[in-house]
Tab-separated table of C-alpha atoms in Angstrom:
chain	number	residue	atom	x	y	z
A	1	MET	CA	-56.715	-43.165	-7.657
A	2	LYS	CA	-56.705	-46.744	-6.328
A	3	SER	CA	-57.017	-47.240	-2.564
A	4	LEU	CA	-53.857	-47.741	-0.559
A	5	THR	CA	-54.935	-51.300	0.248
A	6	LYS	CA	-55.327	-52.124	-3.412
A	7	ALA	CA	-51.976	-50.426	-4.203
A	8	ILE	CA	-50.271	-52.485	-1.533
A	9	LYS	CA	-51.791	-55.742	-2.861
A	10	ASP	CA	-50.667	-54.897	-6.384
A	11	TYR	CA	-47.132	-54.034	-5.068
A	12	LEU	CA	-46.915	-57.386	-3.240
A	13	ALA	CA	-48.163	-59.314	-6.179
A	14	LEU	CA	-45.584	-57.684	-8.419
A	15	ARG	CA	-42.684	-58.367	-6.058
A	16	ARG	CA	-43.771	-61.945	-5.475
A	17	SER	CA	-43.956	-62.528	-9.220
A	18	LEU	CA	-40.239	-61.654	-9.308
A	19	GLY	CA	-39.450	-64.331	-6.696
A	20	PHE	CA	-39.720	-62.461	-3.425
A	21	LYS	CA	-41.800	-64.247	-0.803
A	22	LEU	CA	-42.464	-61.258	1.493
A	23	HIS	CA	-44.226	-63.163	4.249
A	24	SER	CA	-43.401	-60.707	7.016
A	25	ALA	CA	-43.505	-57.631	4.748
A	26	GLY	CA	-46.848	-58.619	3.273
A	27	ALA	CA	-48.558	-58.967	6.626
A	28	ALA	CA	-46.974	-55.784	7.919
A	29	LEU	CA	-47.966	-53.700	4.906
A	30	MET	CA	-51.561	-54.826	5.068
A	31	ASN	CA	-51.549	-53.819	8.727
A	32	PHE	CA	-50.130	-50.459	7.643
A	33	ALA	CA	-53.002	-50.065	5.155
A	34	SER	CA	-55.512	-50.664	7.981
A	35	PHE	CA	-53.701	-48.079	10.114
A	36	MET	CA	-53.895	-45.506	7.334
A	37	GLU	CA	-57.602	-46.150	6.964
A	38	ARG	CA	-58.180	-45.597	10.687
A	39	GLN	CA	-56.256	-42.326	10.361
A	40	GLN	CA	-58.358	-41.407	7.308
A	41	ALA	CA	-55.092	-40.502	5.609
A	42	GLN	CA	-55.098	-40.156	1.836
A	43	SER	CA	-51.287	-40.219	1.360
A	44	ILE	CA	-48.270	-41.640	3.077
A	45	THR	CA	-46.325	-39.128	5.181
A	46	THR	CA	-43.090	-39.674	7.113
A	47	ARG	CA	-44.885	-38.800	10.386
A	48	LEU	CA	-47.583	-41.435	9.826
A	49	ALA	CA	-45.015	-44.027	8.783
A	50	LEU	CA	-43.030	-43.384	11.976
A	51	ASP	CA	-46.165	-43.493	14.135
A	52	TRP	CA	-47.062	-46.902	12.705
A	53	ALA	CA	-43.508	-48.269	12.669
A	54	GLN	CA	-42.900	-47.532	16.362
A	55	GLN	CA	-45.589	-49.990	17.468
A	56	PRO	CA	-45.792	-51.608	19.853
A	57	PRO	CA	-44.033	-49.043	22.082
A	58	ASP	CA	-42.158	-51.738	24.026
A	59	ALA	CA	-40.784	-53.512	20.972
A	60	GLN	CA	-37.070	-53.794	20.161
A	61	PRO	CA	-35.526	-51.061	17.965
A	62	ALA	CA	-34.849	-53.766	15.348
A	63	HIS	CA	-38.577	-54.408	15.083
A	64	TRP	CA	-39.313	-50.714	14.535
A	65	ALA	CA	-36.573	-50.383	11.944
A	66	GLN	CA	-37.820	-53.384	10.050
A	67	ARG	CA	-41.417	-52.081	9.940
A	68	LEU	CA	-40.263	-48.702	8.699
A	69	SER	CA	-38.132	-50.372	5.970
A	70	PHE	CA	-41.287	-52.184	4.710
A	71	VAL	CA	-43.088	-48.860	4.346
A	72	ARG	CA	-40.052	-47.198	2.758
A	73	GLY	CA	-39.867	-49.889	0.072
A	74	PHE	CA	-43.543	-49.596	-0.746
A	75	ALA	CA	-43.498	-45.787	-0.625
A	76	ARG	CA	-40.679	-45.630	-3.239
A	77	HIS	CA	-42.837	-47.719	-5.522
A	78	HIS	CA	-46.072	-45.850	-4.790
A	79	LEU	CA	-44.498	-42.425	-5.424
A	80	ALA	CA	-44.749	-43.046	-9.176
A	81	THR	CA	-48.552	-43.119	-9.031
A	82	ASP	CA	-49.112	-40.750	-6.073
A	83	PRO	CA	-46.722	-37.780	-6.173
A	84	SER	CA	-47.879	-36.678	-2.757
A	85	THR	CA	-46.294	-39.794	-1.187
A	86	GLU	CA	-43.485	-39.043	1.245
A	87	VAL	CA	-40.677	-41.609	1.303
A	88	PRO	CA	-39.315	-41.900	4.870
A	89	PRO	CA	-35.567	-41.124	4.714
A	90	ALA	CA	-33.109	-43.837	5.585
A	91	GLY	CA	-31.620	-43.565	9.059
A	92	LEU	CA	-34.708	-42.316	10.887
A	93	LEU	CA	-34.777	-45.429	13.040
A	94	PRO	CA	-31.135	-46.567	12.717
A	95	TYR	CA	-30.424	-50.090	13.818
A	96	ARG	CA	-27.675	-52.433	12.647
A	97	PRO	CA	-28.273	-55.977	13.912
A	98	ALA	CA	-25.273	-57.919	15.088
A	99	ARG	CA	-24.780	-60.930	12.824
A	100	ALA	CA	-24.651	-64.142	14.796
A	101	ARG	CA	-21.186	-65.614	14.963
A	102	PRO	CA	-21.372	-69.102	13.436
A	103	TYR	CA	-20.192	-72.130	15.262
A	104	LEU	CA	-17.633	-74.089	13.288
A	105	TYR	CA	-18.137	-77.809	13.901
A	106	SER	CA	-15.049	-79.927	13.967
A	107	HIS	CA	-14.929	-83.231	12.038
A	108	ASP	CA	-15.083	-85.040	15.333
A	109	GLU	CA	-18.186	-83.181	16.471
A	110	VAL	CA	-19.979	-83.936	13.179
A	111	ALA	CA	-19.032	-87.587	13.498
A	112	ARG	CA	-20.415	-87.699	17.069
A	113	LEU	CA	-23.682	-86.089	16.029
A	114	LEU	CA	-24.106	-88.595	13.190
A	115	LYS	CA	-23.308	-91.528	15.467
A	116	GLN	CA	-25.769	-90.241	18.088
A	117	ALA	CA	-28.455	-89.869	15.464
A	118	LEU	CA	-28.339	-93.614	14.897
A	119	GLN	CA	-29.229	-94.057	18.590
A	120	LEU	CA	-32.578	-92.242	18.186
A	121	PRO	CA	-35.691	-94.238	19.157
A	122	GLY	CA	-36.687	-96.542	16.356
A	123	GLY	CA	-34.055	-99.164	16.475
A	124	VAL	CA	-31.968	-100.639	13.667
A	125	SER	CA	-35.128	-101.580	11.707
A	126	GLY	CA	-36.797	-98.163	12.240
A	127	LEU	CA	-36.490	-95.268	9.775
A	128	ARG	CA	-36.117	-92.239	12.059
A	129	PRO	CA	-32.479	-92.830	13.142
A	130	TRP	CA	-31.390	-93.296	9.517
A	131	THR	CA	-33.382	-90.263	8.390
A	132	TYR	CA	-31.535	-87.972	10.761
A	133	HIS	CA	-28.204	-89.619	10.102
A	134	ALA	CA	-28.605	-88.898	6.354
A	135	LEU	CA	-30.112	-85.474	6.812
A	136	LEU	CA	-27.456	-84.144	9.163
A	137	GLY	CA	-24.712	-85.665	7.078
A	138	LEU	CA	-26.063	-84.021	3.932
A	139	LEU	CA	-26.274	-80.632	5.617
A	140	SER	CA	-22.663	-80.867	6.722
A	141	VAL	CA	-21.238	-81.619	3.285
A	142	THR	CA	-23.416	-79.585	0.923
A	143	GLY	CA	-24.107	-76.260	2.572
A	144	LEU	CA	-27.832	-76.601	1.955
A	145	ARG	CA	-30.244	-74.451	3.998
A	146	VAL	CA	-32.224	-76.619	6.392
A	147	GLY	CA	-35.542	-75.740	4.636
A	148	GLU	CA	-34.002	-76.650	1.286
A	149	ALA	CA	-33.024	-80.103	2.502
A	150	LEU	CA	-36.462	-80.725	4.057
A	151	ARG	CA	-38.189	-79.679	0.818
A	152	LEU	CA	-36.154	-82.051	-1.338
A	153	ARG	CA	-38.561	-84.271	-3.287
A	154	PHE	CA	-37.922	-87.822	-4.271
A	155	ASP	CA	-37.426	-86.776	-7.919
A	156	ASP	CA	-35.018	-83.992	-6.901
A	157	VAL	CA	-32.349	-86.540	-5.849
A	158	ASP	CA	-30.557	-88.019	-8.869
A	159	LEU	CA	-28.165	-90.563	-7.352
A	160	ASP	CA	-26.954	-91.779	-10.720
A	161	ALA	CA	-25.869	-88.341	-11.849
A	162	ARG	CA	-24.964	-87.422	-8.220
A	163	VAL	CA	-26.910	-84.142	-8.413
A	164	LEU	CA	-29.568	-82.567	-6.231
A	165	THR	CA	-32.115	-80.170	-7.626
A	166	VAL	CA	-32.851	-77.555	-4.998
A	167	ARG	CA	-36.189	-75.799	-5.675
A	168	GLY	CA	-38.053	-72.974	-3.981
A	169	THR	CA	-34.949	-71.526	-2.408
A	170	LYS	CA	-34.798	-68.399	-0.245
A	171	PHE	CA	-35.050	-66.160	-3.294
A	172	GLY	CA	-37.433	-68.230	-5.333
A	173	LYS	CA	-34.814	-69.700	-7.685
A	174	SER	CA	-33.635	-73.229	-8.300
A	175	ARG	CA	-30.099	-74.572	-8.509
A	176	LEU	CA	-28.226	-77.850	-9.047
A	177	VAL	CA	-25.930	-79.114	-6.270
A	178	PRO	CA	-23.484	-81.865	-7.064
A	179	ILE	CA	-22.666	-84.368	-4.344
A	180	HIS	CA	-19.563	-86.520	-3.656
A	181	ALA	CA	-19.660	-90.267	-4.349
A	182	SER	CA	-19.499	-90.974	-0.604
A	183	THR	CA	-22.560	-88.751	-0.036
A	184	ARG	CA	-24.341	-90.554	-2.860
A	185	ASP	CA	-23.638	-93.837	-1.126
A	186	VAL	CA	-25.134	-92.673	2.197
A	187	LEU	CA	-28.218	-91.317	0.442
A	188	ALA	CA	-28.585	-94.569	-1.565
A	189	ASP	CA	-28.419	-96.594	1.716
A	190	TYR	CA	-31.077	-94.315	3.224
A	191	LEU	CA	-33.265	-94.625	0.134
A	192	ALA	CA	-33.098	-98.466	0.312
A	193	ARG	CA	-34.124	-98.392	3.967
A	194	ARG	CA	-36.826	-95.801	3.199
A	195	THR	CA	-38.268	-97.974	0.400
A	196	LYS	CA	-38.272	-101.100	2.591
A	197	HIS	CA	-39.854	-99.304	5.482
A	198	LEU	CA	-42.678	-97.695	3.415
A	199	CYS	CA	-43.409	-101.109	1.815
A	200	GLY	CA	-44.073	-99.647	-1.617
A	201	ARG	CA	-46.132	-96.686	-0.415
A	202	GLY	CA	-45.349	-93.563	-2.358
A	203	ALA	CA	-43.889	-90.543	-0.613
A	204	VAL	CA	-43.308	-87.134	-2.216
A	205	HIS	CA	-40.382	-85.934	-0.129
A	206	PHE	CA	-37.019	-87.574	0.116
A	207	PHE	CA	-36.579	-87.238	3.862
A	208	VAL	CA	-39.740	-88.525	5.525
A	209	THR	CA	-41.246	-89.613	8.840
A	210	ARG	CA	-41.987	-93.239	9.565
A	211	THR	CA	-45.458	-92.651	8.083
A	212	GLY	CA	-44.055	-91.235	4.823
A	213	HIS	CA	-44.869	-87.576	5.487
A	214	ALA	CA	-42.531	-84.621	5.154
A	215	LEU	CA	-40.407	-83.803	8.183
A	216	ASP	CA	-41.612	-80.936	10.332
A	217	GLY	CA	-38.923	-78.192	10.684
A	218	ALA	CA	-39.710	-77.512	14.318
A	219	ASP	CA	-39.413	-81.160	15.178
A	220	VAL	CA	-36.170	-81.478	13.297
A	221	ARG	CA	-34.729	-78.601	15.335
A	222	ARG	CA	-35.940	-80.022	18.634
A	223	THR	CA	-34.364	-83.401	17.673
A	224	PHE	CA	-31.093	-81.687	16.790
A	225	TYR	CA	-30.995	-79.790	20.083
A	226	SER	CA	-31.502	-83.039	21.928
A	227	LEU	CA	-28.692	-84.747	19.989
A	228	SER	CA	-26.324	-81.807	20.515
A	229	ARG	CA	-26.967	-81.989	24.289
A	230	GLN	CA	-26.273	-85.731	24.278
A	231	VAL	CA	-22.869	-85.246	22.641
A	232	GLY	CA	-21.911	-82.245	24.785
A	233	LEU	CA	-22.311	-79.441	22.248
A	234	ARG	CA	-24.907	-77.831	24.506
A	235	GLY	CA	-25.479	-77.890	28.222
A	236	GLN	CA	-28.585	-79.607	29.452
A	237	GLU	CA	-30.281	-76.309	30.296
A	238	ASP	CA	-28.717	-74.168	27.549
A	239	SER	CA	-31.217	-72.309	25.304
A	240	HIS	CA	-28.444	-71.200	22.919
A	241	GLY	CA	-25.688	-73.079	21.201
A	242	PRO	CA	-24.618	-74.521	17.823
A	243	ARG	CA	-27.401	-74.422	15.235
A	244	LEU	CA	-28.413	-76.506	12.279
A	245	HIS	CA	-27.674	-73.485	10.102
A	246	ASP	CA	-24.055	-73.579	11.257
A	247	PHE	CA	-23.526	-76.693	9.133
A	248	ARG	CA	-23.874	-74.262	6.205
A	249	HIS	CA	-21.311	-71.946	7.616
A	250	ARG	CA	-18.946	-74.860	8.239
A	251	PHE	CA	-19.194	-75.942	4.619
A	252	ALA	CA	-18.466	-72.449	3.332
A	253	VAL	CA	-15.475	-71.922	5.572
A	254	GLU	CA	-14.065	-75.414	4.949
A	255	THR	CA	-14.339	-74.810	1.178
A	256	LEU	CA	-12.544	-71.452	1.426
A	257	MET	CA	-9.818	-72.783	3.677
A	258	GLY	CA	-9.277	-75.655	1.262
A	259	TRP	CA	-8.790	-73.230	-1.602
A	260	TYR	CA	-6.311	-71.123	0.343
A	261	ARG	CA	-4.309	-74.130	1.498
A	262	SER	CA	-4.104	-75.534	-2.021
A	263	GLY	CA	-2.837	-72.235	-3.345
A	264	GLU	CA	-5.945	-71.379	-5.360
A	265	ASP	CA	-7.238	-67.774	-5.710
A	266	ALA	CA	-10.105	-68.000	-3.229
A	267	GLU	CA	-11.367	-64.454	-3.960
A	268	ARG	CA	-11.628	-65.228	-7.676
A	269	ARG	CA	-13.503	-68.456	-6.947
A	270	LEU	CA	-16.026	-66.774	-4.596
A	271	PRO	CA	-18.758	-66.596	-7.316
A	272	VAL	CA	-18.513	-70.355	-7.625
A	273	LEU	CA	-19.172	-70.801	-3.903
A	274	SER	CA	-21.908	-68.127	-4.043
A	275	THR	CA	-23.703	-70.133	-6.735
A	276	PHE	CA	-23.271	-73.374	-4.835
A	277	LEU	CA	-24.745	-71.835	-1.638
A	278	GLY	CA	-27.542	-70.048	-3.496
A	279	HIS	CA	-26.403	-66.537	-2.524
A	280	VAL	CA	-27.748	-63.739	-4.666
A	281	HIS	CA	-24.824	-61.377	-3.937
A	282	VAL	CA	-21.180	-62.375	-3.766
A	283	SER	CA	-20.869	-59.966	-0.818
A	284	ASP	CA	-22.960	-62.424	1.209
A	285	THR	CA	-20.299	-65.018	0.591
A	286	TYR	CA	-17.416	-62.580	1.080
A	287	TRP	CA	-18.561	-62.124	4.668
A	288	TYR	CA	-16.999	-65.485	5.445
A	289	LEU	CA	-13.546	-64.106	4.630
A	290	SER	CA	-13.810	-61.496	7.351
A	291	ALA	CA	-15.732	-63.453	9.986
A	292	HIS	CA	-13.238	-66.144	10.913
A	293	PRO	CA	-9.717	-65.763	12.327
A	294	GLN	CA	-8.385	-68.845	10.517
A	295	LEU	CA	-9.554	-67.500	7.141
A	296	MET	CA	-8.107	-64.065	7.918
A	297	ALA	CA	-4.758	-65.663	8.836
A	298	LEU	CA	-4.675	-67.647	5.560
A	299	ALA	CA	-5.631	-64.526	3.589
A	300	MET	CA	-2.909	-62.443	5.235
A	301	ALA	CA	-0.350	-65.180	4.583
A	302	ARG	CA	-1.310	-65.047	0.929
A	303	VAL	CA	-0.843	-61.234	0.873
A	304	GLU	CA	2.508	-61.475	2.636
A	305	ARG	CA	3.746	-64.105	0.144
A	306	HIS	CA	2.580	-61.858	-2.698
A	307	TRP	CA	4.651	-58.924	-1.497
A	308	GLU	CA	7.667	-61.121	-0.635
A	309	ASP	CA	7.681	-62.392	-4.223
A	310	ARG	CA	7.686	-58.787	-5.501
A	311	SER	CA	10.443	-57.518	-3.199
């Protein structure tokens, strides 16, 4: 029988070949293999899985529950080759994390952020203000994940066809995202400034620093926090507030509200929005219907009209 370490490596390789990245799970399971070796254990047991999962002792319950879920997933797979494997039952370390309530930017707030981005150090002739102006604008109208926008390559942006090719998404798949003509015009303006600034030097990514390198995600977030404080979306000392990811939520909610207001069947069109957002399950998109009072009001109005028409 292969060692547990080898079995875990094979399991991770298989899952990754299917598109799962497993960064946290991979590191955790290799740590679990080392733990099992120190215990001189030949097979996975529920007791050993719990002992490992509840480390460190002062960690949050969510951390323990996540660690146990990693072992549970592997144990289900490993049971086929090692019948002595115990699969920890679900619910042993129950924890249901509260989903962060998105912040819904108003049109005015988005406009203020974009205007403030143009005031970033670099001046009219510099690239940085225009990079953030185009990047934040794109996030607000396409629903892209921040990482997806930062990973866009020069060849992924087809301005003539008005289509973005989004590669290496959260679940390892690629998708095409159409853009509006007005968005195309902003990106074309940025591209012209980018080309002039780089003076013919090639750059792989579409959004780049003044030296032509890919933007750093942490720096992008710090810059956004600074901009949001400058326009009053965060207090000067606030550590929490509207996030870059909330642009994605805004896009989804605005799309759904537009469908409701125009009389379209929003529920039937949810798969379209799911595909656009890169969701694997429609249920991930359906969450937006229950998370926002405005959407709930529009949905209830639709139901009421339906029953009025039948009465």
